C-alpha cells in the first residue's frame, strides 16, 4: 500500500523532471545529464516497486537498497528542487527588462543552486547502491522474506451470534419479500437481488439471515458461494461443487457456464454469491437462465455500486445497507463493551464512540471489544479512546479486523490517483460536507490528476466503492456534496499523516517540521501558538483554514511553492494580506471568504492560476486584470467591471486573439452598458455562464448583451455536444431579452429566474437541452404544455409560488428522468397514463401537500424514489408510504431536509424566489436525509414548553432558555453558539435555525 502510493507519486514528478531539460530553461549540458540520470533512476525504482507489488512482496526497500522512507524523502526533495527552480524562473519571466538586467546574477545563481541540489540528489541512490553491495548478505536475508498476504473480504462474519444481530429485522424482511414477490409481467422469471454497502456494514450477515430464513429454505437447490479472491471460472466451479457435480480443472468459462445452466434448468434454486469485487456477472450471467418458469433467485453482496447495478439491471432489486440508528448503535456497542456482571452499572458515555463508528456494525463491535479489553469500567473512558483512535487503529490487535477491512478498501483502489484523492479528504474537518467540484479542482491543482475527466473518474470510483458517501444531490442527479464516514476518516488521517501527505494542527502541535499540505481546523491555531512552532512553510503546497489562522500562518512571504490556497472559511484574513498572496507565483487554486472586499490589480502576477472563487466574498467590482490571466479556467462570484475600466490595446489583443482559457464565468452583473457583454463574445472556451441582468436608468439598450448570449448559445453546424450551461436572472423590465434570442440554439443546461409568462421560443426549439430549471412567481398552463414536447429533456425543476392546473398528457416528457416541484401552493399537475414513461425520481417540495394531491404514480413504471418536504403532515406521509408499497417497483419514500449550510455558497440559492426555494436550494438528500425528523419535532415541543408565552408573542428567547431545552433533549451546551433567536410565524424560524445549527 505504502509502496503503491510512492510509486504513483514518483510517476507524477517524472514529467516535471523531464521538462527541465527543455531548451527554454537554458541549462548546462552537465546539469541536463544529471537530471536525465535522476529521471532514469526514478523510473527504474517505480517499475521495480510495481513489479514487486504484483509478486505480493512488501520488502521493496531491501531490493532497492533504499527504505520506503528514504525513497519518499528522495522523491519529495526532487519535487522541492524542481518547484523552487520553476518559482524563480516564473519570477524572472515576470520581471521587467530593466529588472532582468539588474537581477541576471541572481538568475545565474538559481541555476547554479539547481545544479548543486541535483548533484546532491544524484549521490543518494549511488551511495545506497554502494551500501547495499557492502551488506548484500543482510539484504539477501531480508529479501528472502515473503510478505504475508492478508486479503480480506467484507469483514463480516456470516455466523454472527443471534444476540449480536441488531437492527436487522427490517432489512431482512424486505429482502425476504423479494424472494417471493413478483410483478405480473415478470412472474416466474429469475430475479437477481444485490446487497451493496461499505465494508463492515453487515452485508454478509444480512444475506445469511435471508438465506437461512423459512422462505429461503423453501428452494429445492441452495448454495452459498464465496467470491472473495475468485474469478468467474472459480465461482462457476464452486457452484458445481456445491451441487455435487464433477468438475474438470481445465474447463473454460464457456464450458462451465453450459454445465451450470444444464444443472439448473427448470429447477427452483437460490444461490448467494458473497463479496463479488469485480464485474464478474457479465461472464457468468449466462449460467442462470432468465426464464426458468420457477422464480429462482440469485443474491449478490458487494461493496461496489456498479457491480450491484450490473447484476440487477434486468429483473432485479438493489438493496443499499443503511447505518444503524443511534438506539441500535448504542445497544450493540454496550453489549460488546460491558461484561454481563456490570449490566446494572451505569453504561459508558458512548456519544463520541458512536460518532466515530457512524452506525457501522463492524466498527461498533470492534470498539466495544476494545473497550472491554481495556477493562471497562475501570479502564480508559470512551473520550480517551477516541482521542487516540488513530494510534489504537494502527497498533492494537483487537482492532485488527477493522484495520484489515479499511486497508483493503484503500489498497484495492486502482492506481495512485484514487488513493491520493482519497487521502486529500483528511484536509477537511470531521463531518464537514465537501463540494464535489471544489474538491476535484483542488485535485487538479495539486497534480493528482491531469485532466478534468480523470478527476471525475477518480471521484466516481470513490463513490462507486462506497468509500465516500454523498450528502446532497444536484438537479441532474450528480453528487453535489459528500463526506467520509467515521472509521474511514480515522484511517485516512492515519495514512495521510504517517506518509507526510498532510499535516493537521492537533493540540497546538505539528508533527512534522517540513510540511507539504497544511490544514487548520476551527481556531486550533492561534497567533501565539503558531509563532512558536518550528515549521518550514516554504514547502507547503496546499493550505486550507477553517476559522482563525493567526498572524504566523497568514504571513504569506514565508510561502513559495503554494498551489492551493483555500481561505473561504478563514475568519481573520484581511485585504492587506492579498498583496503577498499575489506573489505566490505557482498558485493554481485560490478562494477567499467574507472578510475580503476587493481584489488588487497585482493578481495579474498569478499567471498559472486556474480557479478563483469569490462567491463568499464582498467583492462587487472585479479588476480587468483577473480576466487577463492566461490559465484561468473557473471564475466564481457576483461582480461587475468598473465603469472606469479602460479597454486598452493590450486587453483588446488578449481577447481578439482568443487567448482566454476561461471555461466557467459564474457570474457577472450587468445593466447592458458595461464591458462584460463585449468581452464574453471572445471567450471561445466558455462552457458555463451565469448572468444577473439589472435595469439601469442610464441604459435601456441590451443589444450587446443579447448578441453575446446569442453567440454563446448558437448551435454550430457541426452540432457539438459540449456541456454548455447558461443561467439568467432577470426582472420584469428586462424579460424582452429572452424573446430576442433566436434559433438555432444549443445548451446542455438552462436556468431561468424571473417573471415568466410563456416559454421563450428559443427554448422550445433548442437542441440537446437535458436540464432545465424555471423559477417564477407563477407558471402558466401554456408554459408547462410547451415544456412537455422537449424530447431531449432529462431533468426538470419548477419553482413557483403558484402553479396553474395542468394535465401531463399521454406521451408527454418522453425522456424525462427526474421531475422536481418546489411550490408554495399545493397544486400539482394531473398525470395521465402513458406520460413520463421513464421517470425515475419525483420530488415534491411543498410543506402544504395534502395527501396525494390527485397525483397517481402507479403507471410510472420506472419510478424508484419519491421525495417529500420534511414538513408535510404525518397523514400525508402515510398516504404516500401506502402508494409506494402498492407500486410495482416499491419506490423509496424519502424526506427532504435542507443541506448543511457550511458548504453552501450564495450562488447556490440564487434561484430562490420563494420561501420554499430558499430552504430547498438546489440540493436533494440521500436516503439518510430524513434521520433528523424526530429531533425536529421534539425540538419544537421542548422549546414550546420551555417558553410558551414567548413563542406565542414572537419575543426573543435567551441562550440559557435554549440551553435548558436542548439539555432536556440530550444535547450538550457546548454545541450551542446561539446568543438569541426571534420566534416568528408560529415558530417557523426557530425550527429552521436550530436544526441547521445542530447539524454543523
PDB file of N, CA, C and O in Angstrom, residues 121-185:
ATOM      1  N   UNK A 121      21.327  15.176  -4.910  1.00  0.00           N
ATOM      2  CA  UNK A 121      20.261  14.186  -5.058  1.00  0.00           C
ATOM      3  C   UNK A 121      20.761  12.958  -5.808  1.00  0.00           C
ATOM      4  O   UNK A 121      20.367  11.834  -5.516  1.00  0.00           O
ATOM      5  N   UNK A 122      21.643  13.200  -6.792  1.00  0.00           N
ATOM      6  CA  UNK A 122      22.174  12.074  -7.563  1.00  0.00           C
ATOM      7  C   UNK A 122      22.996  11.142  -6.675  1.00  0.00           C
ATOM      8  O   UNK A 122      23.030   9.926  -6.884  1.00  0.00           O
ATOM      9  N   UNK A 123      23.644  11.694  -5.659  1.00  0.00           N
ATOM     10  CA  UNK A 123      24.503  10.895  -4.795  1.00  0.00           C
ATOM     11  C   UNK A 123      23.707   9.936  -3.908  1.00  0.00           C
ATOM     12  O   UNK A 123      24.228   8.898  -3.488  1.00  0.00           O
ATOM     13  N   UNK A 124      22.437  10.292  -3.609  1.00  0.00           N
ATOM     14  CA  UNK A 124      21.646   9.479  -2.670  1.00  0.00           C
ATOM     15  C   UNK A 124      21.473   8.041  -3.173  1.00  0.00           C
ATOM     16  O   UNK A 124      21.813   7.090  -2.474  1.00  0.00           O
ATOM     17  N   UNK A 125      20.943   7.816  -4.391  1.00  0.00           N
ATOM     18  CA  UNK A 125      20.820   6.412  -4.848  1.00  0.00           C
ATOM     19  C   UNK A 125      22.172   5.754  -5.090  1.00  0.00           C
ATOM     20  O   UNK A 125      22.314   4.540  -4.901  1.00  0.00           O
ATOM     21  N   UNK A 126      23.190   6.554  -5.510  1.00  0.00           N
ATOM     22  CA  UNK A 126      24.505   5.959  -5.739  1.00  0.00           C
ATOM     23  C   UNK A 126      25.101   5.450  -4.437  1.00  0.00           C
ATOM     24  O   UNK A 126      25.645   4.337  -4.365  1.00  0.00           O
ATOM     25  N   UNK A 127      25.015   6.257  -3.376  1.00  0.00           N
ATOM     26  CA  UNK A 127      25.538   5.839  -2.073  1.00  0.00           C
ATOM     27  C   UNK A 127      24.763   4.644  -1.528  1.00  0.00           C
ATOM     28  O   UNK A 127      25.343   3.734  -0.919  1.00  0.00           O
ATOM     29  N   UNK A 128      23.458   4.630  -1.748  1.00  0.00           N
ATOM     30  CA  UNK A 128      22.647   3.500  -1.278  1.00  0.00           C
ATOM     31  C   UNK A 128      23.039   2.221  -1.993  1.00  0.00           C
ATOM     32  O   UNK A 128      23.077   1.134  -1.393  1.00  0.00           O
ATOM     33  N   UNK A 129      23.363   2.363  -3.290  1.00  0.00           N
ATOM     34  CA  UNK A 129      23.775   1.183  -4.055  1.00  0.00           C
ATOM     35  C   UNK A 129      25.094   0.628  -3.511  1.00  0.00           C
ATOM     36  O   UNK A 129      25.253  -0.598  -3.365  1.00  0.00           O
ATOM     37  N   UNK A 130      26.023   1.497  -3.183  1.00  0.00           N
ATOM     38  CA  UNK A 130      27.289   1.057  -2.611  1.00  0.00           C
ATOM     39  C   UNK A 130      27.073   0.408  -1.238  1.00  0.00           C
ATOM     40  O   UNK A 130      27.704  -0.602  -0.912  1.00  0.00           O
ATOM     41  N   UNK A 131      26.182   0.988  -0.465  1.00  0.00           N
ATOM     42  CA  UNK A 131      25.882   0.434   0.861  1.00  0.00           C
ATOM     43  C   UNK A 131      25.284  -0.958   0.738  1.00  0.00           C
ATOM     44  O   UNK A 131      25.600  -1.872   1.501  1.00  0.00           O
ATOM     45  N   UNK A 132      24.430  -1.136  -0.255  1.00  0.00           N
ATOM     46  CA  UNK A 132      23.797  -2.445  -0.472  1.00  0.00           C
ATOM     47  C   UNK A 132      24.830  -3.493  -0.873  1.00  0.00           C
ATOM     48  O   UNK A 132      24.753  -4.657  -0.472  1.00  0.00           O
ATOM     49  N   UNK A 133      25.831  -3.068  -1.647  1.00  0.00           N
ATOM     50  CA  UNK A 133      26.897  -4.001  -2.035  1.00  0.00           C
ATOM     51  C   UNK A 133      27.676  -4.474  -0.816  1.00  0.00           C
ATOM     52  O   UNK A 133      28.019  -5.657  -0.687  1.00  0.00           O
ATOM     53  N   UNK A 134      27.968  -3.522   0.102  1.00  0.00           N
ATOM     54  CA  UNK A 134      28.747  -3.867   1.285  1.00  0.00           C
ATOM     55  C   UNK A 134      27.997  -4.841   2.188  1.00  0.00           C
ATOM     56  O   UNK A 134      28.592  -5.690   2.840  1.00  0.00           O
ATOM     57  N   UNK A 135      26.681  -4.708   2.256  1.00  0.00           N
ATOM     58  CA  UNK A 135      25.902  -5.531   3.186  1.00  0.00           C
ATOM     59  C   UNK A 135      24.928  -6.437   2.431  1.00  0.00           C
ATOM     60  O   UNK A 135      23.811  -6.659   2.865  1.00  0.00           O
ATOM     61  N   UNK A 136      25.379  -6.946   1.272  1.00  0.00           N
ATOM     62  CA  UNK A 136      24.490  -7.741   0.419  1.00  0.00           C
ATOM     63  C   UNK A 136      23.941  -8.963   1.144  1.00  0.00           C
ATOM     64  O   UNK A 136      22.796  -9.354   0.938  1.00  0.00           O
ATOM     65  N   UNK A 137      24.730  -9.565   2.022  1.00  0.00           N
ATOM     66  CA  UNK A 137      24.279 -10.775   2.701  1.00  0.00           C
ATOM     67  C   UNK A 137      23.047 -10.504   3.545  1.00  0.00           C
ATOM     68  O   UNK A 137      22.103 -11.288   3.581  1.00  0.00           O
ATOM     69  N   UNK A 138      23.030  -9.324   4.212  1.00  0.00           N
ATOM     70  CA  UNK A 138      21.869  -8.996   5.037  1.00  0.00           C
ATOM     71  C   UNK A 138      20.671  -8.638   4.166  1.00  0.00           C
ATOM     72  O   UNK A 138      19.539  -8.983   4.471  1.00  0.00           O
ATOM     73  N   UNK A 139      20.965  -7.962   3.051  1.00  0.00           N
ATOM     74  CA  UNK A 139      19.874  -7.636   2.130  1.00  0.00           C
ATOM     75  C   UNK A 139      19.262  -8.900   1.561  1.00  0.00           C
ATOM     76  O   UNK A 139      18.056  -9.016   1.393  1.00  0.00           O
ATOM     77  N   UNK A 140      20.165  -9.896   1.300  1.00  0.00           N
ATOM     78  CA  UNK A 140      19.651 -11.155   0.771  1.00  0.00           C
ATOM     79  C   UNK A 140      18.737 -11.850   1.738  1.00  0.00           C
ATOM     80  O   UNK A 140      17.716 -12.413   1.373  1.00  0.00           O
ATOM     81  N   UNK A 141      19.161 -11.840   3.040  1.00  0.00           N
ATOM     82  CA  UNK A 141      18.316 -12.457   4.057  1.00  0.00           C
ATOM     83  C   UNK A 141      16.982 -11.745   4.135  1.00  0.00           C
ATOM     84  O   UNK A 141      15.929 -12.354   4.259  1.00  0.00           O
ATOM     85  N   UNK A 142      17.047 -10.401   4.041  1.00  0.00           N
ATOM     86  CA  UNK A 142      15.810  -9.618   4.144  1.00  0.00           C
ATOM     87  C   UNK A 142      14.909  -9.880   2.965  1.00  0.00           C
ATOM     88  O   UNK A 142      13.705 -10.039   3.112  1.00  0.00           O
ATOM     89  N   UNK A 143      15.546  -9.929   1.774  1.00  0.00           N
ATOM     90  CA  UNK A 143      14.712 -10.045   0.569  1.00  0.00           C
ATOM     91  C   UNK A 143      14.105 -11.414   0.419  1.00  0.00           C
ATOM     92  O   UNK A 143      13.240 -11.625  -0.414  1.00  0.00           O
ATOM     93  N   UNK A 144      14.598 -12.383   1.194  1.00  0.00           N
ATOM     94  CA  UNK A 144      14.040 -13.730   1.067  1.00  0.00           C
ATOM     95  C   UNK A 144      12.722 -13.883   1.794  1.00  0.00           C
ATOM     96  O   UNK A 144      12.022 -14.859   1.617  1.00  0.00           O
ATOM     97  N   UNK A 145      12.421 -12.870   2.647  1.00  0.00           N
ATOM     98  CA  UNK A 145      11.167 -12.971   3.398  1.00  0.00           C
ATOM     99  C   UNK A 145       9.987 -12.658   2.484  1.00  0.00           C
ATOM    100  O   UNK A 145      10.026 -11.724   1.715  1.00  0.00           O
ATOM    101  N   UNK A 146       8.956 -13.426   2.607  1.00  0.00           N
ATOM    102  CA  UNK A 146       7.757 -13.188   1.813  1.00  0.00           C
ATOM    103  C   UNK A 146       6.734 -12.456   2.643  1.00  0.00           C
ATOM    104  O   UNK A 146       6.566 -12.719   3.814  1.00  0.00           O
ATOM    105  N   UNK A 147       6.083 -11.510   1.968  1.00  0.00           N
ATOM    106  CA  UNK A 147       5.056 -10.741   2.670  1.00  0.00           C
ATOM    107  C   UNK A 147       3.860 -11.618   2.932  1.00  0.00           C
ATOM    108  O   UNK A 147       3.513 -12.488   2.152  1.00  0.00           O
ATOM    109  N   UNK A 148       3.314 -11.388   4.056  1.00  0.00           N
ATOM    110  CA  UNK A 148       2.136 -12.161   4.435  1.00  0.00           C
ATOM    111  C   UNK A 148       0.909 -11.569   3.774  1.00  0.00           C
ATOM    112  O   UNK A 148       0.566 -10.420   3.976  1.00  0.00           O
ATOM    113  N   UNK A 149       0.309 -12.348   2.950  1.00  0.00           N
ATOM    114  CA  UNK A 149      -0.889 -11.863   2.262  1.00  0.00           C
ATOM    115  C   UNK A 149      -2.094 -11.982   3.172  1.00  0.00           C
ATOM    116  O   UNK A 149      -2.346 -13.015   3.750  1.00  0.00           O
ATOM    117  N   UNK A 150      -2.784 -10.876   3.267  1.00  0.00           N
ATOM    118  CA  UNK A 150      -3.940 -10.869   4.185  1.00  0.00           C
ATOM    119  C   UNK A 150      -5.144 -10.264   3.508  1.00  0.00           C
ATOM    120  O   UNK A 150      -5.738  -9.321   3.977  1.00  0.00           O
ATOM    121  N   UNK A 151      -5.415 -10.775   2.344  1.00  0.00           N
ATOM    122  CA  UNK A 151      -6.628 -10.287   1.671  1.00  0.00           C
ATOM    123  C   UNK A 151      -7.830 -10.564   2.559  1.00  0.00           C
ATOM    124  O   UNK A 151      -7.965 -11.621   3.143  1.00  0.00           O
ATOM    125  N   UNK A 152      -8.652  -9.595   2.661  1.00  0.00           N
ATOM    126  CA  UNK A 152      -9.841  -9.764   3.491  1.00  0.00           C
ATOM    127  C   UNK A 152     -11.073  -9.445   2.698  1.00  0.00           C
ATOM    128  O   UNK A 152     -11.040  -8.684   1.761  1.00  0.00           O
ATOM    129  N   UNK A 153     -12.127 -10.037   3.079  1.00  0.00           N
ATOM    130  CA  UNK A 153     -13.391  -9.780   2.422  1.00  0.00           C
ATOM    131  C   UNK A 153     -14.085  -8.638   3.109  1.00  0.00           C
ATOM    132  O   UNK A 153     -13.489  -7.740   3.641  1.00  0.00           O
ATOM    133  N   UNK A 154     -15.380  -8.663   3.114  1.00  0.00           N
ATOM    134  CA  UNK A 154     -16.150  -7.558   3.642  1.00  0.00           C
ATOM    135  C   UNK A 154     -15.970  -7.366   5.119  1.00  0.00           C
ATOM    136  O   UNK A 154     -16.391  -6.377   5.675  1.00  0.00           O
ATOM    137  N   UNK A 155     -15.331  -8.266   5.760  1.00  0.00           N
ATOM    138  CA  UNK A 155     -15.130  -8.116   7.189  1.00  0.00           C
ATOM    139  C   UNK A 155     -16.291  -8.608   8.013  1.00  0.00           C
ATOM    140  O   UNK A 155     -16.265  -8.560   9.231  1.00  0.00           O
ATOM    141  N   UNK A 156     -17.313  -9.117   7.394  1.00  0.00           N
ATOM    142  CA  UNK A 156     -18.472  -9.600   8.118  1.00  0.00           C
ATOM    143  C   UNK A 156     -18.343 -11.080   8.393  1.00  0.00           C
ATOM    144  O   UNK A 156     -17.840 -11.842   7.572  1.00  0.00           O
ATOM    145  N   UNK A 157     -18.797 -11.503   9.531  1.00  0.00           N
ATOM    146  CA  UNK A 157     -18.833 -12.923   9.877  1.00  0.00           C
ATOM    147  C   UNK A 157     -20.257 -13.419   9.660  1.00  0.00           C
ATOM    148  O   UNK A 157     -21.175 -13.024  10.367  1.00  0.00           O
ATOM    149  N   UNK A 158     -20.468 -14.280   8.632  1.00  0.00           N
ATOM    150  CA  UNK A 158     -21.829 -14.723   8.344  1.00  0.00           C
ATOM    151  C   UNK A 158     -22.455 -15.513   9.476  1.00  0.00           C
ATOM    152  O   UNK A 158     -23.657 -15.696   9.521  1.00  0.00           O
ATOM    153  N   UNK A 159     -21.629 -16.019  10.408  1.00  0.00           N
ATOM    154  CA  UNK A 159     -22.156 -16.817  11.510  1.00  0.00           C
ATOM    155  C   UNK A 159     -22.183 -16.020  12.813  1.00  0.00           C
ATOM    156  O   UNK A 159     -21.942 -16.556  13.890  1.00  0.00           O
ATOM    157  N   UNK A 160     -22.452 -14.726  12.711  1.00  0.00           N
ATOM    158  CA  UNK A 160     -22.549 -13.870  13.885  1.00  0.00           C
ATOM    159  C   UNK A 160     -23.642 -14.387  14.809  1.00  0.00           C
ATOM    160  O   UNK A 160     -24.738 -14.719  14.353  1.00  0.00           O
ATOM    161  N   UNK A 161     -23.377 -14.462  16.130  1.00  0.00           N
ATOM    162  CA  UNK A 161     -24.409 -14.938  17.064  1.00  0.00           C
ATOM    163  C   UNK A 161     -25.683 -14.113  16.978  1.00  0.00           C
ATOM    164  O   UNK A 161     -25.637 -12.901  16.732  1.00  0.00           O
ATOM    165  N   UNK A 162     -26.820 -14.781  17.170  1.00  0.00           N
ATOM    166  CA  UNK A 162     -28.113 -14.098  17.092  1.00  0.00           C
ATOM    167  C   UNK A 162     -28.180 -12.905  18.029  1.00  0.00           C
ATOM    168  O   UNK A 162     -28.800 -11.889  17.724  1.00  0.00           O
ATOM    169  N   UNK A 163     -27.533 -13.011  19.188  1.00  0.00           N
ATOM    170  CA  UNK A 163     -27.589 -11.931  20.175  1.00  0.00           C
ATOM    171  C   UNK A 163     -26.931 -10.662  19.659  1.00  0.00           C
ATOM    172  O   UNK A 163     -27.228  -9.570  20.130  1.00  0.00           O
ATOM    173  N   UNK A 164     -26.020 -10.801  18.686  1.00  0.00           N
ATOM    174  CA  UNK A 164     -25.313  -9.637  18.164  1.00  0.00           C
ATOM    175  C   UNK A 164     -26.009  -9.015  16.954  1.00  0.00           C
ATOM    176  O   UNK A 164     -25.519  -8.037  16.398  1.00  0.00           O
ATOM    177  N   UNK A 165     -27.114  -9.590  16.530  1.00  0.00           N
ATOM    178  CA  UNK A 165     -27.832  -9.048  15.386  1.00  0.00           C
ATOM    179  C   UNK A 165     -28.768  -7.938  15.854  1.00  0.00           C
ATOM    180  O   UNK A 165     -29.768  -8.186  16.513  1.00  0.00           O
ATOM    181  N   UNK A 166     -28.413  -6.704  15.500  1.00  0.00           N
ATOM    182  CA  UNK A 166     -29.180  -5.539  15.934  1.00  0.00           C
ATOM    183  C   UNK A 166     -29.657  -4.775  14.705  1.00  0.00           C
ATOM    184  O   UNK A 166     -28.890  -4.567  13.769  1.00  0.00           O
ATOM    185  N   UNK A 167     -30.925  -4.401  14.703  1.00  0.00           N
ATOM    186  CA  UNK A 167     -31.466  -3.584  13.615  1.00  0.00           C
ATOM    187  C   UNK A 167     -31.552  -4.293  12.286  1.00  0.00           C
ATOM    188  O   UNK A 167     -31.570  -3.648  11.235  1.00  0.00           O
ATOM    189  N   UNK A 168     -31.607  -5.624  12.309  1.00  0.00           N
ATOM    190  CA  UNK A 168     -31.569  -6.376  11.053  1.00  0.00           C
ATOM    191  C   UNK A 168     -32.964  -6.822  10.594  1.00  0.00           C
ATOM    192  O   UNK A 168     -33.145  -7.224   9.445  1.00  0.00           O
ATOM    193  N   UNK A 169     -33.945  -6.725  11.480  1.00  0.00           N
ATOM    194  CA  UNK A 169     -35.274  -7.271  11.170  1.00  0.00           C
ATOM    195  C   UNK A 169     -35.897  -6.624   9.939  1.00  0.00           C
ATOM    196  O   UNK A 169     -36.391  -7.316   9.044  1.00  0.00           O
ATOM    197  N   UNK A 170     -35.874  -5.293   9.878  1.00  0.00           N
ATOM    198  CA  UNK A 170     -36.491  -4.592   8.755  1.00  0.00           C
ATOM    199  C   UNK A 170     -35.856  -4.931   7.427  1.00  0.00           C
ATOM    200  O   UNK A 170     -36.561  -5.342   6.481  1.00  0.00           O
ATOM    201  N   UNK A 171     -34.540  -4.777   7.288  1.00  0.00           N
ATOM    202  CA  UNK A 171     -33.886  -5.138   6.022  1.00  0.00           C
ATOM    203  C   UNK A 171     -34.076  -6.601   5.648  1.00  0.00           C
ATOM    204  O   UNK A 171     -34.284  -6.927   4.479  1.00  0.00           O
ATOM    205  N   UNK A 172     -34.028  -7.499   6.656  1.00  0.00           N
ATOM    206  CA  UNK A 172     -34.205  -8.926   6.356  1.00  0.00           C
ATOM    207  C   UNK A 172     -35.602  -9.183   5.805  1.00  0.00           C
ATOM    208  O   UNK A 172     -35.769  -9.884   4.791  1.00  0.00           O
ATOM    209  N   UNK A 173     -36.619  -8.615   6.446  1.00  0.00           N
ATOM    210  CA  UNK A 173     -37.992  -8.832   5.982  1.00  0.00           C
ATOM    211  C   UNK A 173     -38.196  -8.259   4.582  1.00  0.00           C
ATOM    212  O   UNK A 173     -38.910  -8.846   3.755  1.00  0.00           O
ATOM    213  N   UNK A 174     -37.571  -7.122   4.317  1.00  0.00           N
ATOM    214  CA  UNK A 174     -37.672  -6.505   2.988  1.00  0.00           C
ATOM    215  C   UNK A 174     -37.108  -7.430   1.914  1.00  0.00           C
ATOM    216  O   UNK A 174     -37.707  -7.609   0.842  1.00  0.00           O
ATOM    217  N   UNK A 175     -35.962  -8.048   2.204  1.00  0.00           N
ATOM    218  CA  UNK A 175     -35.333  -8.917   1.217  1.00  0.00           C
ATOM    219  C   UNK A 175     -36.034 -10.277   1.114  1.00  0.00           C
ATOM    220  O   UNK A 175     -36.085 -10.864   0.025  1.00  0.00           O
ATOM    221  N   UNK A 176     -36.583 -10.753   2.214  1.00  0.00           N
ATOM    222  CA  UNK A 176     -37.358 -11.996   2.163  1.00  0.00           C
ATOM    223  C   UNK A 176     -38.564 -11.811   1.249  1.00  0.00           C
ATOM    224  O   UNK A 176     -38.934 -12.723   0.485  1.00  0.00           O
ATOM    225  N   UNK A 177     -39.161 -10.611   1.300  1.00  0.00           N
ATOM    226  CA  UNK A 177     -40.287 -10.335   0.391  1.00  0.00           C
ATOM    227  C   UNK A 177     -39.851 -10.425  -1.064  1.00  0.00           C
ATOM    228  O   UNK A 177     -40.613 -10.856  -1.935  1.00  0.00           O
ATOM    229  N   UNK A 178     -38.592 -10.010  -1.343  1.00  0.00           N
ATOM    230  CA  UNK A 178     -38.099 -10.065  -2.716  1.00  0.00           C
ATOM    231  C   UNK A 178     -37.914 -11.501  -3.208  1.00  0.00           C
ATOM    232  O   UNK A 178     -37.845 -11.731  -4.413  1.00  0.00           O
ATOM    233  N   UNK A 179     -37.853 -12.444  -2.279  1.00  0.00           N
ATOM    234  CA  UNK A 179     -37.762 -13.853  -2.688  1.00  0.00           C
ATOM    235  C   UNK A 179     -39.083 -14.362  -3.225  1.00  0.00           C
ATOM    236  O   UNK A 179     -39.118 -15.335  -3.990  1.00  0.00           O
ATOM    237  N   UNK A 180     -40.176 -13.722  -2.815  1.00  0.00           N
ATOM    238  CA  UNK A 180     -41.493 -14.240  -3.179  1.00  0.00           C
ATOM    239  C   UNK A 180     -42.260 -13.314  -4.109  1.00  0.00           C
ATOM    240  O   UNK A 180     -42.957 -13.773  -5.003  1.00  0.00           O
ATOM    241  N   UNK A 181     -42.144 -11.980  -3.904  1.00  0.00           N
ATOM    242  CA  UNK A 181     -42.947 -11.041  -4.688  1.00  0.00           C
ATOM    243  C   UNK A 181     -42.492 -11.021  -6.137  1.00  0.00           C
ATOM    244  O   UNK A 181     -41.311 -11.106  -6.437  1.00  0.00           O
ATOM    245  N   UNK A 182     -43.456 -10.819  -7.033  1.00  0.00           N
ATOM    246  CA  UNK A 182     -43.144 -10.796  -8.457  1.00  0.00           C
ATOM    247  C   UNK A 182     -44.242 -10.033  -9.196  1.00  0.00           C
ATOM    248  O   UNK A 182     -45.421 -10.366  -9.084  1.00  0.00           O
ATOM    249  N   UNK A 183     -43.885  -8.957  -9.941  1.00  0.00           N
ATOM    250  CA  UNK A 183     -44.882  -8.300 -10.780  1.00  0.00           C
ATOM    251  C   UNK A 183     -45.461  -9.283 -11.786  1.00  0.00           C
ATOM    252  O   UNK A 183     -44.793 -10.227 -12.207  1.00  0.00           O
ATOM    253  N   UNK A 184     -46.710  -9.045 -12.170  1.00  0.00           N
ATOM    254  CA  UNK A 184     -47.405  -9.996 -13.048  1.00  0.00           C
ATOM    255  C   UNK A 184     -46.667 -10.223 -14.362  1.00  0.00           C
ATOM    256  O   UNK A 184     -46.568 -11.346 -14.850  1.00  0.00           O
ATOM    257  N   UNK A 185     -46.111  -9.130 -14.942  1.00  0.00           N
ATOM    258  CA  UNK A 185     -45.458  -9.282 -16.248  1.00  0.00           C
ATOM    259  C   UNK A 185     -44.095  -9.960 -16.153  1.00  0.00           C
ATOM    260  O   UNK A 185     -43.487 -10.308 -17.164  1.00  0.00           O
TER     261      UNK A 185
END
